[in-house]
Short mmCIF file of C-alpha atoms in Angstrom, two decimals:
data_model
loop_
_atom_site.label_atom_id
_atom_site.label_comp_id
_atom_site.label_asym_id
_atom_site.label_seq_id
_atom_site.Cartn_x
_atom_site.Cartn_y
_atom_site.Cartn_z
CA MET A 1 137.99 -22.96 105.37
CA ALA A 2 141.16 -21.52 106.88
CA THR A 3 142.92 -23.69 109.43
CA ILE A 4 143.58 -22.27 112.86
CA THR A 5 147.12 -22.64 114.11
CA SER A 6 147.34 -24.06 117.59
CA LEU A 7 149.01 -22.16 120.40
CA SER A 8 151.75 -24.79 120.74
CA ASP A 9 152.67 -24.42 117.05
CA LEU A 10 152.87 -20.64 117.42
CA CYS A 11 155.14 -21.05 120.45
CA ARG A 12 157.38 -23.47 118.56
CA LYS A 13 157.70 -21.04 115.65
CA ILE A 14 158.64 -18.16 117.95
CA ILE A 15 161.19 -20.28 119.82
CA ALA A 16 162.69 -21.57 116.55
CA THR A 17 162.94 -18.03 115.17
CA GLU A 18 164.42 -16.41 118.30
CA LEU A 19 166.43 -19.41 119.47
CA ALA A 20 169.68 -17.47 119.98
CA ARG A 21 168.03 -14.91 122.30
CA TYR A 22 166.93 -17.39 124.95
CA PRO A 23 169.31 -18.26 127.80
CA PRO A 24 170.54 -21.88 127.72
CA GLU A 25 168.83 -22.65 131.04
CA ALA A 26 165.42 -21.86 129.51
CA PHE A 27 165.44 -25.18 127.60
CA THR A 28 165.68 -27.30 130.74
CA ILE A 29 161.92 -27.90 130.83
CA LEU A 30 161.86 -29.24 127.24
CA PRO A 31 161.97 -33.01 126.69
CA GLU A 32 164.18 -34.44 123.99
CA GLY A 33 161.32 -35.00 121.54
CA GLU A 34 160.08 -31.40 121.83
CA TRP A 35 163.63 -30.11 121.40
CA GLU A 36 164.05 -32.17 118.22
CA THR A 37 160.76 -30.74 116.88
CA ILE A 38 161.99 -27.18 117.43
CA VAL A 39 165.34 -27.97 115.79
CA ARG A 40 163.64 -29.52 112.74
CA LEU A 41 161.42 -26.45 112.42
CA ARG A 42 164.46 -24.16 112.69
CA HIS A 43 166.29 -26.21 110.06
CA LYS A 44 163.29 -26.06 107.72
CA ARG A 45 162.69 -22.31 108.14
CA THR A 46 166.36 -21.45 107.50
CA CYS A 47 166.56 -23.54 104.33
CA PRO A 48 167.30 -21.29 101.30
CA LYS A 49 164.18 -20.80 99.17
CA GLN A 50 165.96 -19.81 95.98
CA VAL A 51 169.54 -20.69 95.15
CA ILE A 52 171.35 -19.40 92.06
CA GLY A 53 174.62 -20.73 90.72
CA LYS A 54 176.34 -23.85 89.44
CA ASN A 55 176.60 -25.42 92.89
CA SER A 56 173.05 -24.52 93.87
CA LEU A 57 172.21 -28.07 95.01
CA GLU A 58 175.39 -28.60 96.99
CA GLY A 59 176.21 -26.52 100.06
CA LEU A 60 176.35 -28.11 103.49
CA ASP A 61 173.38 -30.47 103.18
CA GLY A 62 172.69 -30.59 99.43
CA THR A 63 170.10 -27.77 99.45
CA GLY A 64 172.46 -24.86 98.86
CA ARG A 65 172.75 -23.99 102.56
CA LYS A 66 175.83 -21.88 103.29
CA THR A 67 175.73 -21.76 107.10
CA PRO A 68 174.36 -24.13 109.77
CA ALA A 69 170.82 -23.58 111.02
CA ILE A 70 172.19 -23.08 114.57
CA ALA A 71 175.68 -21.80 115.33
CA ASP A 72 177.98 -24.29 117.04
CA LYS A 73 178.70 -21.87 119.90
CA ILE A 74 174.99 -21.45 120.77
CA LEU A 75 174.25 -25.15 120.41
CA ARG A 76 177.23 -26.06 122.59
CA GLN A 77 176.02 -23.74 125.36
CA ILE A 78 172.51 -25.24 125.24
CA GLU A 79 173.76 -28.83 125.40
CA ASP A 80 176.25 -28.07 128.19
CA ALA A 81 173.49 -26.51 130.30
CA ASN A 82 171.04 -29.34 129.48
CA PRO A 83 172.78 -32.77 129.39
CA HIS A 84 169.52 -34.55 128.55
CA LEU A 85 169.47 -32.74 125.17
CA ALA A 86 173.09 -33.59 124.30
CA GLU A 87 172.32 -37.14 123.09
CA SER A 88 169.84 -36.33 120.35
CA GLU A 89 170.65 -38.15 117.11
CA VAL A 90 168.41 -35.81 115.09
CA VAL A 91 170.34 -32.73 116.21
CA ASP A 92 173.60 -34.57 115.60
CA GLU A 93 172.66 -35.41 112.03
CA ILE A 94 171.08 -32.15 110.81
CA ILE A 95 172.98 -29.54 112.87
CA TRP A 96 176.32 -30.84 114.11
CA LYS A 97 177.18 -32.34 110.73
CA ASP A 98 176.71 -28.94 109.09
CA CYS A 99 178.77 -27.30 111.85
CA VAL A 100 181.67 -29.69 111.20
CA ASN A 101 181.57 -29.23 107.44
CA TYR A 102 181.22 -25.43 107.79
CA LYS A 103 184.10 -24.82 110.20
CA PHE A 104 186.45 -27.56 108.98
CA LYS A 105 186.39 -27.66 105.20
CA LEU A 106 186.86 -30.96 103.37
CA GLY A 107 190.38 -31.17 101.99
CA GLY A 108 191.62 -28.35 104.20
CA PRO A 109 194.61 -28.50 106.58
CA SER A 110 192.32 -28.57 109.62
CA ARG A 111 190.39 -31.63 108.36
CA PRO A 112 192.68 -34.67 107.87
CA LEU A 113 191.53 -37.76 106.01
CA GLU A 114 191.49 -39.71 109.28
CA LEU A 115 188.75 -37.43 110.66
CA LEU A 116 186.39 -37.13 107.71
CA TYR A 117 183.59 -39.11 109.39
CA PRO A 118 182.77 -40.48 112.83
CA TRP A 119 183.91 -44.06 113.35
CA PRO A 120 180.47 -45.80 112.95
CA ILE A 121 179.72 -43.85 109.77
CA LEU A 122 183.18 -44.65 108.36
CA VAL A 123 182.70 -48.38 109.03
CA GLU A 124 179.25 -48.32 107.43
CA LYS A 125 180.54 -46.48 104.35
CA LEU A 126 183.31 -49.03 103.82
CA ASN A 127 180.86 -51.92 104.17
CA GLU A 128 178.56 -50.21 101.66
CA VAL A 129 181.42 -49.90 99.19
CA GLY A 130 182.22 -53.60 99.62
CA ARG A 131 178.60 -54.57 98.95
CA ASP A 132 178.62 -52.42 95.82
CA LEU A 133 181.67 -54.30 94.55
CA ILE A 134 179.95 -57.65 95.07
CA SER A 135 176.80 -56.36 93.33
CA ILE A 136 178.90 -55.58 90.24
CA LEU A 137 179.80 -59.26 89.94
CA LYS A 138 176.12 -60.26 90.05
CA SER A 139 175.01 -57.79 87.35
CA ASP A 140 175.50 -58.03 83.59
CA THR A 141 176.73 -54.47 83.14
CA PHE A 142 178.57 -51.95 85.29
CA ASP A 143 179.60 -48.31 85.20
CA LEU A 144 183.36 -47.89 84.82
CA GLU A 145 183.32 -44.28 86.11
CA SER A 146 181.63 -45.28 89.37
CA LEU A 147 184.19 -48.07 89.76
CA GLN A 148 187.00 -45.56 89.31
CA LYS A 149 185.49 -43.34 92.03
CA THR A 150 185.21 -46.36 94.34
CA ILE A 151 188.87 -47.24 93.76
CA LYS A 152 189.94 -43.65 94.48
CA MET A 153 187.88 -43.60 97.67
CA LEU A 154 189.44 -46.86 98.89
CA ASP A 155 192.94 -45.65 98.04
CA GLN A 156 192.52 -42.39 100.00
CA THR A 157 190.79 -43.93 103.01
CA PRO A 158 193.17 -44.09 106.00
CA MET A 159 193.42 -47.61 107.31
CA ASN A 160 194.64 -49.43 110.39
CA VAL A 161 194.19 -52.89 111.87
CA LYS A 162 191.23 -51.89 114.04
CA LEU A 163 189.30 -50.49 111.07
CA LEU A 164 190.04 -53.61 109.01
CA SER A 165 188.71 -55.79 111.82
CA ASP A 166 185.58 -53.69 112.47
CA CYS A 167 184.46 -53.62 108.81
CA ASP A 168 184.37 -56.31 106.14
CA ILE A 169 185.91 -54.27 103.32
CA GLY A 170 188.98 -56.52 103.23
CA LYS A 171 186.85 -59.63 102.69
CA TYR A 172 184.72 -57.93 100.01
CA LEU A 173 187.76 -56.62 98.15
CA LYS A 174 189.54 -59.98 98.25
CA LYS A 175 186.45 -61.75 96.94
CA PHE A 176 186.06 -59.23 94.09
CA ILE A 177 189.71 -59.55 92.99
CA LYS A 178 189.52 -63.36 93.06
CA ALA A 179 186.33 -63.44 90.96
CA CYS A 180 187.79 -61.02 88.39
CA GLY A 181 190.90 -63.22 88.14
CA LYS A 182 188.79 -66.27 87.35
CA MET A 183 186.87 -64.38 84.66
CA GLN A 184 190.13 -63.13 83.18
CA ASP A 185 191.46 -66.70 82.85
CA GLY A 186 188.32 -67.81 80.95
CA ASP A 187 188.14 -67.96 77.18
CA ASP A 188 184.83 -66.14 76.71
CA ARG A 189 184.85 -62.37 76.54
CA THR A 190 182.59 -60.71 79.09
CA PRO A 191 181.50 -57.12 79.74
CA PHE A 192 184.08 -57.08 82.54
CA ASP A 193 187.01 -57.00 80.14
CA ARG A 194 187.50 -53.29 80.90
CA ILE A 195 188.32 -54.09 84.53
CA TRP A 196 191.61 -55.86 83.77
CA THR A 197 192.40 -54.08 80.50
CA PRO A 198 195.22 -51.49 80.94
CA ARG A 199 194.17 -47.89 80.49
CA PRO A 200 195.60 -45.74 77.66
CA GLY A 201 198.77 -43.83 78.43
CA GLY A 202 200.41 -46.67 80.34
CA GLN A 203 198.08 -46.36 83.36
CA PRO A 204 197.29 -49.53 85.30
CA SER A 205 193.93 -51.24 84.93
CA PRO A 206 191.21 -50.91 87.61
CA LEU A 207 191.92 -54.46 88.74
CA GLN A 208 195.61 -53.66 89.17
CA LYS A 209 194.73 -50.55 91.26
CA LEU A 210 192.50 -52.68 93.51
CA GLU A 211 195.32 -55.19 93.94
CA ASN A 212 197.66 -52.34 94.93
CA VAL A 213 195.15 -51.14 97.54
CA MET A 214 194.84 -54.69 98.90
CA GLN A 215 198.63 -55.02 99.09
CA LYS A 216 198.91 -51.72 100.96
CA TRP A 217 196.40 -52.89 103.56
CA LYS A 218 198.33 -56.13 103.99
CA ASN A 219 201.50 -54.17 104.58
CA ILE A 220 199.77 -52.05 107.24
CA ALA A 221 198.54 -55.17 109.03
CA SER A 222 201.97 -56.79 108.80
CA ALA A 223 203.69 -53.69 110.20
CA SER A 224 201.35 -53.86 113.21
CA GLY A 225 202.39 -57.42 114.01
CA VAL A 226 199.60 -59.30 112.23
CA SER A 227 200.77 -62.21 110.09
CA VAL A 228 199.33 -61.78 106.60
CA ALA A 229 200.20 -63.86 103.55
CA GLY A 230 201.97 -61.90 100.80
CA SER A 231 202.62 -58.80 102.93
CA LYS A 232 205.74 -56.63 102.99
CA LYS A 233 207.00 -54.93 106.13
CA ASP A 234 208.52 -52.00 104.27
CA GLY A 235 205.16 -50.63 103.15
CA LYS A 236 204.80 -47.86 105.74
CA MET A 237 203.88 -44.22 105.65
CA LYS A 238 206.39 -41.41 105.84
CA SER A 239 208.13 -41.23 109.19
CA SER A 240 207.24 -37.56 109.61
CA ASN A 241 203.48 -38.33 109.41
CA ASP A 242 203.50 -41.72 111.09
CA ALA A 243 202.96 -40.46 114.65
CA GLN A 244 200.30 -37.94 113.62
CA HIS A 245 198.49 -40.61 111.56
CA ALA A 246 198.40 -43.02 114.50
CA MET A 247 197.14 -40.27 116.82
CA ASP A 248 194.37 -39.21 114.41
CA MET A 249 193.25 -42.81 113.92
CA THR A 250 193.07 -43.26 117.70
CA VAL A 251 190.94 -40.13 117.98
CA CYS A 252 188.71 -41.27 115.10
CA ARG A 253 188.09 -44.58 116.84
CA ALA A 254 186.83 -42.70 119.92
CA VAL A 255 184.54 -40.42 117.88
CA ARG A 256 180.99 -41.77 117.79
CA SER A 257 178.97 -38.79 116.57
CA TRP A 258 179.31 -35.54 114.67
CA ARG A 259 179.32 -33.50 117.88
CA ASP A 260 182.23 -35.61 119.13
CA LEU A 261 184.00 -35.05 115.82
CA HIS A 262 183.49 -31.30 116.17
CA CYS A 263 185.07 -31.34 119.64
CA ALA A 264 187.96 -33.50 118.44
CA LEU A 265 188.70 -31.21 115.49
CA CYS A 266 188.57 -28.09 117.68
CA GLU A 267 190.98 -29.65 120.17
CA ARG A 268 193.28 -30.79 117.37
CA GLU A 269 193.30 -27.31 115.85
CA SER A 270 194.24 -25.70 119.19
CA LYS A 271 197.07 -28.20 119.68
CA MET A 272 198.36 -27.60 116.17
CA MET A 273 198.40 -23.86 116.81
CA LEU A 274 200.33 -24.33 120.06
CA ASN A 275 202.83 -26.65 118.37
CA HIS A 276 203.25 -24.22 115.51
CA GLY A 277 203.88 -21.34 117.94
CA ALA A 278 206.46 -23.39 119.87
CA LYS A 279 208.16 -24.37 116.62
CA MET A 280 208.37 -20.76 115.46
CA ARG A 281 209.81 -19.67 118.83
CA GLU A 282 212.41 -22.42 118.57
CA ILE A 283 213.36 -21.27 115.08
CA ARG A 284 213.76 -17.67 116.29
CA GLU A 285 215.93 -18.75 119.20
CA ARG A 286 218.03 -20.90 116.89
CA LEU A 287 218.53 -17.96 114.55
CA ASN A 288 219.67 -15.75 117.44
CA THR A 289 222.23 -18.29 118.62
CA ARG A 290 223.43 -19.88 115.38
CA LYS A 291 223.28 -17.08 112.87
CA HIS A 292 226.53 -15.67 111.43
CA GLN A 293 227.85 -12.77 113.46
CA VAL A 294 228.87 -9.64 111.53
CA LYS A 295 232.50 -8.74 112.21
CA THR A 296 234.07 -5.28 111.93
CA ALA A 297 235.73 -4.78 108.56
CA HIS A 298 239.04 -2.90 108.46
CA VAL A 299 239.42 -1.18 105.09
CA LYS A 300 242.61 0.59 104.01
CA THR A 301 241.97 4.17 102.94
CA SER A 302 244.13 6.80 101.24
CA ARG A 303 245.43 9.96 102.89
CA MET A 304 242.80 12.20 101.35
CA VAL A 305 239.95 9.93 102.44
CA ALA A 306 241.38 9.71 105.94
CA LYS A 307 241.75 13.49 106.13
CA HIS A 308 238.18 13.95 104.89
CA ASN A 309 236.89 11.54 107.52
CA ASP A 310 238.84 13.35 110.26
CA ILE A 311 237.30 16.67 109.19
CA LEU A 312 233.82 15.15 109.30
CA ASP A 313 234.55 13.71 112.75
CA LYS A 314 235.81 17.18 113.85
CA LYS A 315 239.27 15.86 114.52
CA LYS A 316 240.82 18.33 112.07
CA GLY A 317 239.81 21.59 110.39
CA LEU A 318 237.81 24.55 111.72
CA GLY A 319 235.63 22.39 113.92
CA ALA A 320 238.66 21.05 115.74
CA LEU A 321 240.13 24.58 116.10
CA ARG A 322 236.89 25.91 117.59
CA PHE A 323 236.78 23.01 119.99
CA GLU A 324 240.36 23.63 121.08
CA ALA A 325 239.71 27.37 121.43
CA LYS A 326 236.75 26.71 123.69
CA LYS A 327 238.79 24.17 125.61
CA PHE A 328 241.71 26.53 126.37
CA ALA A 329 239.80 29.83 126.40
CA GLY A 330 239.65 29.84 130.15
CA THR A 331 237.35 32.43 131.73
CA THR A 332 237.86 35.19 129.11
CA THR A 333 234.54 35.49 127.33
CA VAL A 334 232.94 38.25 125.26
CA SER A 335 230.02 39.95 126.98
CA LYS A 336 226.59 40.05 125.36
CA ILE A 337 226.39 43.87 125.63
CA SER A 338 229.48 44.33 123.44
CA LEU A 339 228.02 41.97 120.84
CA LEU A 340 224.76 43.95 120.81
CA LYS A 341 226.69 47.22 120.38
CA ARG A 342 228.55 45.83 117.35
CA GLU A 343 225.36 44.63 115.72
CA THR A 344 223.68 48.02 116.34
CA GLN A 345 226.59 49.92 114.78
CA GLN A 346 226.53 47.74 111.67
CA ALA A 347 222.77 48.19 111.31
CA VAL A 348 223.09 52.00 111.56
CA LEU A 349 225.81 52.07 108.92
CA ARG A 350 223.69 49.97 106.55
CA SER A 351 220.67 52.28 107.02
CA LYS A 352 222.67 55.47 106.33
CA ALA A 353 224.28 54.11 103.20
CA GLY A 354 222.11 54.48 100.04
CA MET A 355 221.39 51.92 97.45
CA GLY A 356 223.78 53.58 95.02
CA GLN A 357 226.59 53.60 97.56
CA ALA A 358 225.91 50.01 98.44
CA SER A 359 226.19 49.04 94.78
CA ARG A 360 229.26 51.20 94.08
CA SER A 361 231.07 50.05 97.20
CA ARG A 362 231.51 46.63 95.66
CA SER A 363 234.25 45.89 93.17
CA TYR A 364 231.79 44.12 90.91
CA THR A 365 228.24 44.90 89.73
CA LYS A 366 225.17 42.80 90.29
CA PHE A 367 222.01 42.70 88.26
CA GLY A 368 219.72 43.22 91.27
CA ALA A 369 221.72 46.17 92.62
CA ASN A 370 221.71 47.87 89.18
CA CYS A 371 217.94 47.39 88.90
CA ALA A 372 217.43 48.99 92.30
CA ALA A 373 219.77 51.88 91.50
CA ALA A 374 218.15 52.54 88.10
CA CYS A 375 214.62 52.56 89.46
CA GLY A 376 215.39 54.33 92.75
CA GLN A 377 217.39 57.38 91.53
CA ARG A 378 214.68 58.64 89.16
CA LYS A 379 211.43 59.93 90.66
CA ARG A 380 208.11 60.16 88.90
CA PRO A 381 206.54 63.66 88.66
CA ASP A 382 203.70 64.43 91.02
CA ALA A 383 201.26 65.51 88.27
CA PRO A 384 201.26 65.27 84.48
CA SER A 385 201.45 68.40 82.25
CA SER A 386 199.39 69.21 79.18
CA ILE A 387 202.50 69.44 77.03
CA LYS A 388 203.80 65.99 77.96
CA PRO A 389 200.85 63.77 78.93
CA GLU A 390 203.07 60.68 78.75
CA MET A 391 204.65 61.78 82.02
CA ALA A 392 201.53 60.43 83.74
CA PHE A 393 202.83 56.94 83.06
CA GLY A 394 206.43 57.71 84.13
CA ARG A 395 209.67 57.57 82.19
CA ARG A 396 211.45 54.46 81.24
CA GLY A 397 214.61 53.96 83.34
CA GLU A 398 217.88 52.68 81.95
CA LEU A 399 219.87 49.87 83.43
CA ASP A 400 223.65 49.86 83.15
CA LEU A 401 224.81 46.33 82.39
CA GLY A 402 228.48 47.21 82.06
CA SER A 403 230.80 47.27 79.03
CA GLY A 404 228.71 50.04 77.44
CA LYS A 405 225.50 47.99 77.44
CA ARG A 406 222.22 49.54 78.61
CA MET A 407 218.70 48.19 78.97
CA LYS A 408 215.46 50.19 79.29
CA MET A 409 213.25 49.27 82.21
CA PRO A 410 209.43 49.30 81.74
CA THR A 411 207.18 51.41 83.97
CA GLN A 412 204.53 50.02 86.29
CA LYS A 413 201.57 50.96 84.07
CA SER A 414 202.99 49.58 80.84
CA ASP A 415 202.28 45.94 81.71
CA GLY A 416 200.14 43.86 79.42
CA VAL A 417 199.99 42.93 75.77
CA PHE A 418 198.12 46.05 74.53
CA ALA A 419 199.67 48.55 76.97
CA ASN A 420 201.85 50.28 74.32
CA VAL A 421 198.89 50.66 71.89
CA GLN A 422 196.64 52.18 74.58
CA HIS A 423 199.47 54.50 75.62
CA GLN A 424 199.83 55.86 72.06
CA ILE A 425 196.05 56.41 71.78
CA ARG A 426 195.98 58.42 75.01
CA ILE A 427 198.92 60.59 73.83
CA ARG A 428 197.13 61.43 70.58
CA LYS A 429 193.87 62.30 72.31
CA GLY A 430 195.69 64.31 74.97
CA VAL A 431 194.00 62.50 77.85
CA ASN A 432 195.51 63.27 81.21
CA ARG A 433 195.37 60.56 83.85
#
């Protein structure tokens, strides 16, 4: 028998599906429990059904999810308009955590090590690591790879005096190192020999790495004014990152949830952008004031180069003469009518002179003028005769190349590869065209 879905469930599904289309003020009537139900349903319905790839079980929440179920901008508007919904731990865990990991990638420049987790979660993780170290001492066997990961996590965790006092990781680590030292002094070989045995390649043993981490924490406490046995005051971070590290740790201490961490990271990113812009402006101003000024270079040049430059600058030559003539010409100018008369006379003379006269008037011959004279002096007959049908295609003109050399010019209808063969066939048949 098919189950009938209740009206409230249908309403929840519609609201979860079209959550972004509702105005933020529409959720004022919802209690916190009903809001958490809708968010869980939205998170479940947006979970990927089929994920393909090597990292299919990773993503934001371990299910292959690539984006949060609700965008941070929409969720922020809803919680700002409804303060009674802004304290939900369920929404903080399943939505705001994904928003933080989606916008601020782990290992990226916008996500420092000091702001990986909210402060309560960071304290709980460190206590869990300490309990795991103590559980290794109570068991007969242990996994060396998991111990190496634990050591790396402790080494990369940012530390200050407040975090050491809020969690018990220092006590757990000190107890583990002391117990391993006692086992190392014993005569019987135990499965824990790999902890204090140096690694191949000259690398320190896991026990030595843990002792280095413990010493670093002692140095941090000693630098803050806490008296610790066996500490060194010179074990500090780089001076360039010291102020930023202290500021991030202060912010991390104030962060109590994932939504608070999201706000802190957004504010930190905006401040970093402003500082970067101010730094770039300072660099540009420094370049404008401190950069090397280019001075004028005086290069000695020869007389010919100087004369050439003067001609280009119109200080000498025809350009200079024209300029001087215009300068001292006074009011005597040539009228435009006289210029037009001269041009008209020259044009009339050129039109009356023939092509042959134009070519013979020159002291030298040109190939183009000879071609025009050879083709223009000889006229084609109006109609071909029966005696000489080849006259239909015109005669071949001769071109005088000078020095007794002549060249025959082809007619217009003798173009083509087989023109001469067709011409001979027409002559033999006596075809008139």
